[in-house]
Amino acid sequence: MTGNRGIISNGSNNNFSNNAIGEHAKVLGGATPSHVGDASGGDGSSSDPTSTWDIGVVTILSDELRAVVEELDLRRHKNPGGLYFYRGSLTTPDSTVRVVATQSQSQGQRSAMAALENLHRHYAPRLWAMVGVGGGIDTERARIGNVIVSTDVVYYENRKINPHGDIRRRGEHRQAPAPVVHAANAFFAENGMPAHLHRRLLSGAPEEFDVYPGLIGSGEAVIADRDSEIRHYLKGYHEKVLAVDMEAGGLSQYWQEHSVHGAENPGWIVIRGVSDNADEKKGHEYHELAARNAAHVLRELLPFICSPQS
């Protein structure tokens, strides 16, 4: 065969990769694994597509995502598949932390797990954080506006229903990995327990609130009854259950099922601003306040939970 130029294959496999043709041609880089993501510039992050994303944040409500985006100064990014992520980097005393956040499609455990999978597939963060609002069930510590930092989740939905309506709940209790627990402990050791934090409201007025460590009860039920059987069950299960939500159980389950990956499986933490007391007064009035307080706590926790890689 004379005069042929380029690449030719006479076999059955005509797939080629990392090739360059022509004078002075160069291969600039190989294909990027689909689970790493494509960090382009303009969002405060490195243009290197293979660099590490330190923390992946899952929010459920629009108020929650907006609070995280504004608190951490994240930029919107739409990937080729049509998914929206918000990305950026923050400088701590020890390192630069790269953050990516997303919002689930709906409330509940299943949608939260799908959002976690999207983050894992496109960015593979080193740590998960679920940030937003929750209902307080401890009248002293979980007051509206306060924030609960949790490395323990009690999933309460598993149950056996006996004749005559008798319900036997079978709680599942999962704790975050030891490095995350140590990081949370260090935060409270340095800031007090409770930690008294200050931030400025949108109006410019100062606001003070308390941050407590504690357990989160998680299930699919929206609780708006102070005498709810679920509330009684959770307080009987563990007296340090301070708040409830509908997604943290999905986070702990997702982590548990991915623990087979060992070092590749990041830790997790839950940060819930108290927006109501899970009673008949439950509403949306304090969603923004609670969400912004939770986002502020996330920022304060970054130097502890995102330590430099060794």
CSV table of C-alpha atoms in Angstrom, one decimal:
chain,number,residue,atom,x,y,z
A,1,MET,CA,0.0,0.0,0.0
A,2,THR,CA,1.7,3.2,-1.2
A,3,GLY,CA,1.1,6.8,-0.3
A,4,ASN,CA,-0.8,6.0,2.8
A,5,ARG,CA,-0.5,8.4,5.8
A,6,GLY,CA,-1.9,8.4,9.3
A,7,ILE,CA,-3.1,5.4,11.3
A,8,ILE,CA,-4.5,2.3,9.8
A,9,SER,CA,-5.7,-1.0,11.3
A,10,ASN,CA,-6.4,-4.1,9.4
A,11,GLY,CA,-7.8,-5.9,12.4
A,12,SER,CA,-11.3,-5.8,14.0
A,13,ASN,CA,-10.4,-3.3,16.7
A,14,ASN,CA,-10.3,0.3,15.4
A,15,ASN,CA,-10.1,2.1,18.8
A,16,PHE,CA,-7.3,4.5,19.3
A,17,SER,CA,-6.4,6.8,22.3
A,18,ASN,CA,-3.7,9.2,23.3
A,19,ASN,CA,-2.4,9.5,19.7
A,20,ALA,CA,-1.1,12.5,17.8
A,21,ILE,CA,-0.6,12.8,14.1
A,22,GLY,CA,1.4,15.3,12.1
A,23,GLU,CA,4.5,17.3,12.4
A,24,HIS,CA,5.3,18.5,15.9
A,25,ALA,CA,2.1,16.9,17.2
A,26,LYS,CA,1.9,16.2,20.9
A,27,VAL,CA,-0.3,14.3,23.3
A,28,LEU,CA,-1.1,16.8,26.0
A,29,GLY,CA,-2.8,14.5,28.5
A,30,GLY,CA,-4.7,11.3,28.8
A,31,ALA,CA,-8.4,10.8,29.3
A,32,THR,CA,-9.8,12.0,32.6
A,33,PRO,CA,-11.6,9.4,34.7
A,34,SER,CA,-15.3,10.0,34.8
A,35,HIS,CA,-15.4,10.0,38.6
A,36,VAL,CA,-12.9,12.9,38.9
A,37,GLY,CA,-14.8,15.7,37.2
A,38,ASP,CA,-13.7,18.6,35.0
A,39,ALA,CA,-12.6,21.6,37.1
A,40,SER,CA,-12.3,24.5,34.8
A,41,GLY,CA,-11.1,27.9,35.9
A,42,GLY,CA,-13.3,30.8,37.0
A,43,ASP,CA,-14.8,29.2,40.2
A,44,GLY,CA,-11.9,29.7,42.5
A,45,SER,CA,-10.6,26.2,41.8
A,46,SER,CA,-7.6,24.8,40.0
A,47,SER,CA,-7.8,24.2,36.3
A,48,ASP,CA,-6.2,20.8,36.8
A,49,PRO,CA,-9.1,18.3,36.2
A,50,THR,CA,-7.4,15.5,38.2
A,51,SER,CA,-6.9,17.6,41.4
A,52,THR,CA,-8.6,16.5,44.6
A,53,TRP,CA,-12.0,17.8,45.7
A,54,ASP,CA,-11.8,17.9,49.5
A,55,ILE,CA,-15.5,18.1,50.5
A,56,GLY,CA,-18.8,17.4,48.8
A,57,VAL,CA,-21.8,19.1,50.2
A,58,VAL,CA,-25.4,17.8,49.8
A,59,THR,CA,-28.3,20.2,50.4
A,60,ILE,CA,-32.0,19.4,50.1
A,61,LEU,CA,-33.8,22.8,50.0
A,62,SER,CA,-33.1,25.8,47.8
A,63,ASP,CA,-32.6,27.9,51.0
A,64,GLU,CA,-29.9,25.5,52.1
A,65,LEU,CA,-28.0,25.5,48.8
A,66,ARG,CA,-28.2,29.3,48.5
A,67,ALA,CA,-26.8,29.7,52.0
A,68,VAL,CA,-23.8,27.3,51.3
A,69,VAL,CA,-23.1,29.0,48.0
A,70,GLU,CA,-23.1,32.5,49.5
A,71,GLU,CA,-21.2,31.6,52.6
A,72,LEU,CA,-18.4,29.7,50.7
A,73,ASP,CA,-18.5,31.9,47.6
A,74,LEU,CA,-19.1,29.0,45.2
A,75,ARG,CA,-19.7,29.4,41.5
A,76,ARG,CA,-22.3,27.5,39.4
A,77,HIS,CA,-21.1,24.8,37.0
A,78,LYS,CA,-23.3,22.8,34.6
A,79,ASN,CA,-21.7,19.5,33.5
A,80,PRO,CA,-22.2,18.0,30.0
A,81,GLY,CA,-24.9,15.7,31.4
A,82,GLY,CA,-27.0,18.6,32.6
A,83,LEU,CA,-26.3,18.4,36.3
A,84,TYR,CA,-25.7,21.5,38.3
A,85,PHE,CA,-22.8,21.8,40.8
A,86,TYR,CA,-21.4,24.8,42.7
A,87,ARG,CA,-17.7,24.9,43.2
A,88,GLY,CA,-14.9,26.9,44.8
A,89,SER,CA,-12.0,26.9,47.1
A,90,LEU,CA,-11.3,28.5,50.5
A,91,THR,CA,-8.0,29.1,52.3
A,92,THR,CA,-7.7,27.8,55.8
A,93,PRO,CA,-4.7,28.3,58.1
A,94,ASP,CA,-3.3,24.9,56.9
A,95,SER,CA,-4.4,24.5,53.3
A,96,THR,CA,-6.6,25.4,50.5
A,97,VAL,CA,-9.9,23.5,50.6
A,98,ARG,CA,-11.8,22.7,47.4
A,99,VAL,CA,-15.6,22.4,47.8
A,100,VAL,CA,-18.3,21.2,45.5
A,101,ALA,CA,-22.0,21.4,46.5
A,102,THR,CA,-25.2,20.1,45.0
A,103,GLN,CA,-28.9,19.9,45.8
A,104,SER,CA,-31.0,16.7,45.7
A,105,GLN,CA,-34.1,16.6,43.6
A,106,SER,CA,-36.4,16.1,46.5
A,107,GLN,CA,-36.6,15.4,50.2
A,108,GLY,CA,-35.9,12.0,51.6
A,109,GLN,CA,-33.3,9.3,51.9
A,110,ARG,CA,-33.4,8.0,48.3
A,111,SER,CA,-32.9,11.4,46.6
A,112,ALA,CA,-30.1,12.2,49.0
A,113,MET,CA,-28.3,9.0,48.1
A,114,ALA,CA,-28.7,9.8,44.4
A,115,ALA,CA,-27.1,13.3,45.0
A,116,LEU,CA,-24.2,11.6,46.8
A,117,GLU,CA,-23.7,9.3,43.9
A,118,ASN,CA,-23.6,12.2,41.5
A,119,LEU,CA,-20.9,13.9,43.6
A,120,HIS,CA,-18.9,10.7,43.8
A,121,ARG,CA,-19.1,10.0,40.1
A,122,HIS,CA,-18.1,13.5,39.0
A,123,TYR,CA,-15.9,14.8,41.8
A,124,ALA,CA,-14.9,11.9,44.2
A,125,PRO,CA,-14.7,14.2,47.3
A,126,ARG,CA,-12.6,13.2,50.3
A,127,LEU,CA,-15.4,14.1,52.8
A,128,TRP,CA,-19.2,14.3,52.7
A,129,ALA,CA,-21.2,17.0,54.5
A,130,MET,CA,-25.0,17.2,54.7
A,131,VAL,CA,-25.8,20.8,55.5
A,132,GLY,CA,-29.2,22.4,56.1
A,133,VAL,CA,-32.2,22.6,58.4
A,134,GLY,CA,-33.7,20.1,60.8
A,135,GLY,CA,-36.3,19.9,63.6
A,136,GLY,CA,-35.2,20.2,67.2
A,137,ILE,CA,-36.5,17.7,69.7
A,138,ASP,CA,-34.4,18.9,72.7
A,139,THR,CA,-36.1,22.0,74.1
A,140,GLU,CA,-32.9,23.3,75.8
A,141,ARG,CA,-30.1,22.8,73.3
A,142,ALA,CA,-31.9,22.5,70.0
A,143,ARG,CA,-33.6,25.9,70.0
A,144,ILE,CA,-34.5,27.7,66.8
A,145,GLY,CA,-31.4,29.2,65.2
A,146,ASN,CA,-29.0,26.9,67.1
A,147,VAL,CA,-26.9,24.3,65.1
A,148,ILE,CA,-26.4,20.6,65.7
A,149,VAL,CA,-23.1,19.1,64.5
A,150,SER,CA,-23.6,15.3,64.3
A,151,THR,CA,-21.2,12.4,63.7
A,152,ASP,CA,-23.9,10.0,64.8
A,153,VAL,CA,-27.1,9.1,63.1
A,154,VAL,CA,-30.0,7.0,64.3
A,155,TYR,CA,-32.2,5.7,61.4
A,156,TYR,CA,-35.6,5.0,62.9
A,157,GLU,CA,-37.8,3.7,60.0
A,158,ASN,CA,-37.0,0.0,60.4
A,159,ARG,CA,-39.9,-1.5,62.4
A,160,LYS,CA,-42.2,-4.4,62.9
A,161,ILE,CA,-45.9,-3.9,63.1
A,162,ASN,CA,-47.7,-6.5,65.2
A,163,PRO,CA,-51.4,-7.2,65.5
A,164,HIS,CA,-53.5,-4.4,67.0
A,165,GLY,CA,-51.2,-1.8,65.7
A,166,ASP,CA,-48.3,-2.4,68.1
A,167,ILE,CA,-45.1,-1.0,66.5
A,168,ARG,CA,-41.6,-2.2,67.4
A,169,ARG,CA,-39.0,0.1,66.0
A,170,ARG,CA,-35.5,-1.3,65.2
A,171,GLY,CA,-33.1,1.6,65.1
A,172,GLU,CA,-29.9,1.6,63.2
A,173,HIS,CA,-27.1,3.7,64.7
A,174,ARG,CA,-24.0,4.6,62.6
A,175,GLN,CA,-21.1,6.8,63.6
A,176,ALA,CA,-18.8,8.7,61.3
A,177,PRO,CA,-15.2,7.5,60.9
A,178,ALA,CA,-12.8,8.2,63.8
A,179,PRO,CA,-10.9,11.0,62.0
A,180,VAL,CA,-14.1,13.0,61.5
A,181,VAL,CA,-15.1,12.4,65.2
A,182,HIS,CA,-11.7,13.6,66.3
A,183,ALA,CA,-12.0,16.7,64.1
A,184,ALA,CA,-15.5,17.6,65.5
A,185,ASN,CA,-14.1,17.1,69.1
A,186,ALA,CA,-11.2,19.4,68.3
A,187,PHE,CA,-13.6,22.1,67.1
A,188,PHE,CA,-15.6,22.0,70.3
A,189,ALA,CA,-12.4,21.8,72.4
A,190,GLU,CA,-11.2,25.0,70.9
A,191,ASN,CA,-14.6,26.8,70.7
A,192,GLY,CA,-16.3,25.6,73.8
A,193,MET,CA,-19.3,23.4,74.3
A,194,PRO,CA,-21.6,24.8,73.3
A,195,ALA,CA,-19.7,26.9,70.9
A,196,HIS,CA,-20.9,30.4,70.8
A,197,LEU,CA,-20.7,31.7,67.2
A,198,HIS,CA,-21.4,35.1,65.7
A,199,ARG,CA,-22.4,36.0,62.2
A,200,ARG,CA,-23.9,39.0,60.5
A,201,LEU,CA,-27.4,38.8,59.1
A,202,LEU,CA,-28.2,40.1,55.7
A,203,SER,CA,-29.5,43.3,57.3
A,204,GLY,CA,-26.1,43.8,58.8
A,205,ALA,CA,-27.2,43.2,62.3
A,206,PRO,CA,-25.1,40.7,64.4
A,207,GLU,CA,-26.6,37.4,65.5
A,208,GLU,CA,-25.4,35.0,68.1
A,209,PHE,CA,-26.2,31.3,68.3
A,210,ASP,CA,-25.0,28.1,69.9
A,211,VAL,CA,-23.6,25.0,68.3
A,212,TYR,CA,-23.9,21.6,70.0
A,213,PRO,CA,-22.6,18.1,69.2
A,214,GLY,CA,-25.4,15.5,69.2
A,215,LEU,CA,-27.2,12.7,67.5
A,216,ILE,CA,-29.5,13.1,64.6
A,217,GLY,CA,-32.6,11.0,64.2
A,218,SER,CA,-33.4,10.4,60.6
A,219,GLY,CA,-36.4,8.9,58.7
A,220,GLU,CA,-39.0,9.6,56.0
A,221,ALA,CA,-41.6,11.1,58.4
A,222,VAL,CA,-42.2,14.8,58.6
A,223,ILE,CA,-42.7,15.2,62.4
A,224,ALA,CA,-45.1,18.0,63.5
A,225,ASP,CA,-46.3,16.6,66.8
A,226,ARG,CA,-44.6,17.2,70.1
A,227,ASP,CA,-46.2,14.0,71.4
A,228,SER,CA,-45.1,11.9,68.4
A,229,GLU,CA,-44.3,8.3,69.0
A,230,ILE,CA,-41.2,8.8,66.9
A,231,ARG,CA,-39.9,11.5,69.2
A,232,HIS,CA,-40.5,9.4,72.3
A,233,TYR,CA,-38.7,6.4,70.6
A,234,LEU,CA,-35.7,8.5,69.7
A,235,LYS,CA,-35.3,10.0,73.2
A,236,GLY,CA,-35.7,6.6,74.7
A,237,TYR,CA,-33.1,5.1,72.3
A,238,HIS,CA,-30.5,7.7,73.2
A,239,GLU,CA,-31.0,10.8,75.3
A,240,LYS,CA,-28.6,12.8,73.1
A,241,VAL,CA,-30.7,12.7,70.0
A,242,LEU,CA,-31.2,16.5,69.6
A,243,ALA,CA,-32.8,16.9,66.2
A,244,VAL,CA,-34.5,15.1,63.3
A,245,ASP,CA,-34.2,15.2,59.6
A,246,MET,CA,-35.2,13.1,56.5
A,247,GLU,CA,-31.8,12.5,54.8
A,248,ALA,CA,-28.9,11.8,57.2
A,249,GLY,CA,-29.8,8.2,57.3
A,250,GLY,CA,-29.3,8.0,53.6
A,251,LEU,CA,-25.9,9.6,54.0
A,252,SER,CA,-24.8,7.1,56.6
A,253,GLN,CA,-26.2,4.2,54.6
A,254,TYR,CA,-24.4,5.4,51.4
A,255,TRP,CA,-21.1,5.6,53.3
A,256,GLN,CA,-21.6,2.2,54.9
A,257,GLU,CA,-22.2,0.5,51.5
A,258,HIS,CA,-19.2,2.2,50.0
A,259,SER,CA,-16.9,1.3,52.9
A,260,VAL,CA,-15.6,-1.7,50.9
A,261,HIS,CA,-13.5,0.9,49.0
A,262,GLY,CA,-11.4,1.5,52.1
A,263,ALA,CA,-9.3,4.7,51.8
A,264,GLU,CA,-11.3,5.8,48.8
A,265,ASN,CA,-14.4,6.1,50.9
A,266,PRO,CA,-14.6,9.5,52.5
A,267,GLY,CA,-15.9,10.3,56.0
A,268,TRP,CA,-19.1,12.2,56.6
A,269,ILE,CA,-20.6,14.9,58.9
A,270,VAL,CA,-24.1,16.3,59.3
A,271,ILE,CA,-24.7,20.0,60.2
A,272,ARG,CA,-28.3,21.0,60.9
A,273,GLY,CA,-29.6,24.4,61.8
A,274,VAL,CA,-32.7,24.2,63.9
A,275,SER,CA,-35.7,25.7,62.0
A,276,ASP,CA,-38.5,24.4,64.1
A,277,ASN,CA,-39.3,22.2,67.1
A,278,ALA,CA,-40.9,19.3,65.2
A,279,ASP,CA,-44.3,20.3,66.7
A,280,GLU,CA,-47.6,21.7,65.5
A,281,LYS,CA,-45.9,25.1,64.9
A,282,LYS,CA,-43.6,23.6,62.3
A,283,GLY,CA,-43.3,25.8,59.3
A,284,HIS,CA,-40.9,27.6,56.9
A,285,GLU,CA,-40.5,30.9,58.8
A,286,TYR,CA,-37.0,30.1,60.1
A,287,HIS,CA,-35.7,28.1,57.2
A,288,GLU,CA,-33.4,30.8,55.9
A,289,LEU,CA,-32.0,31.7,59.4
A,290,ALA,CA,-31.3,28.0,60.2
A,291,ALA,CA,-29.8,27.3,56.8
A,292,ARG,CA,-27.4,30.3,57.0
A,293,ASN,CA,-26.3,29.4,60.5
A,294,ALA,CA,-25.6,25.8,59.4
A,295,ALA,CA,-23.6,27.1,56.4
A,296,HIS,CA,-21.6,29.4,58.7
A,297,VAL,CA,-20.8,26.4,60.9
A,298,LEU,CA,-19.6,24.5,57.9
A,299,ARG,CA,-17.2,27.2,57.1
A,300,GLU,CA,-15.9,27.3,60.7
A,301,LEU,CA,-15.4,23.5,60.7
A,302,LEU,CA,-13.4,23.4,57.4
A,303,PRO,CA,-10.0,23.8,59.1
A,304,PHE,CA,-10.8,20.9,61.3
A,305,ILE,CA,-12.5,18.4,59.0
A,306,CYS,CA,-10.4,19.1,55.9
A,307,SER,CA,-6.9,18.6,57.2
A,308,PRO,CA,-4.0,18.6,54.6
A,309,GLN,CA,-3.3,15.3,52.9
A,310,SER,CA,-0.2,13.6,54.2
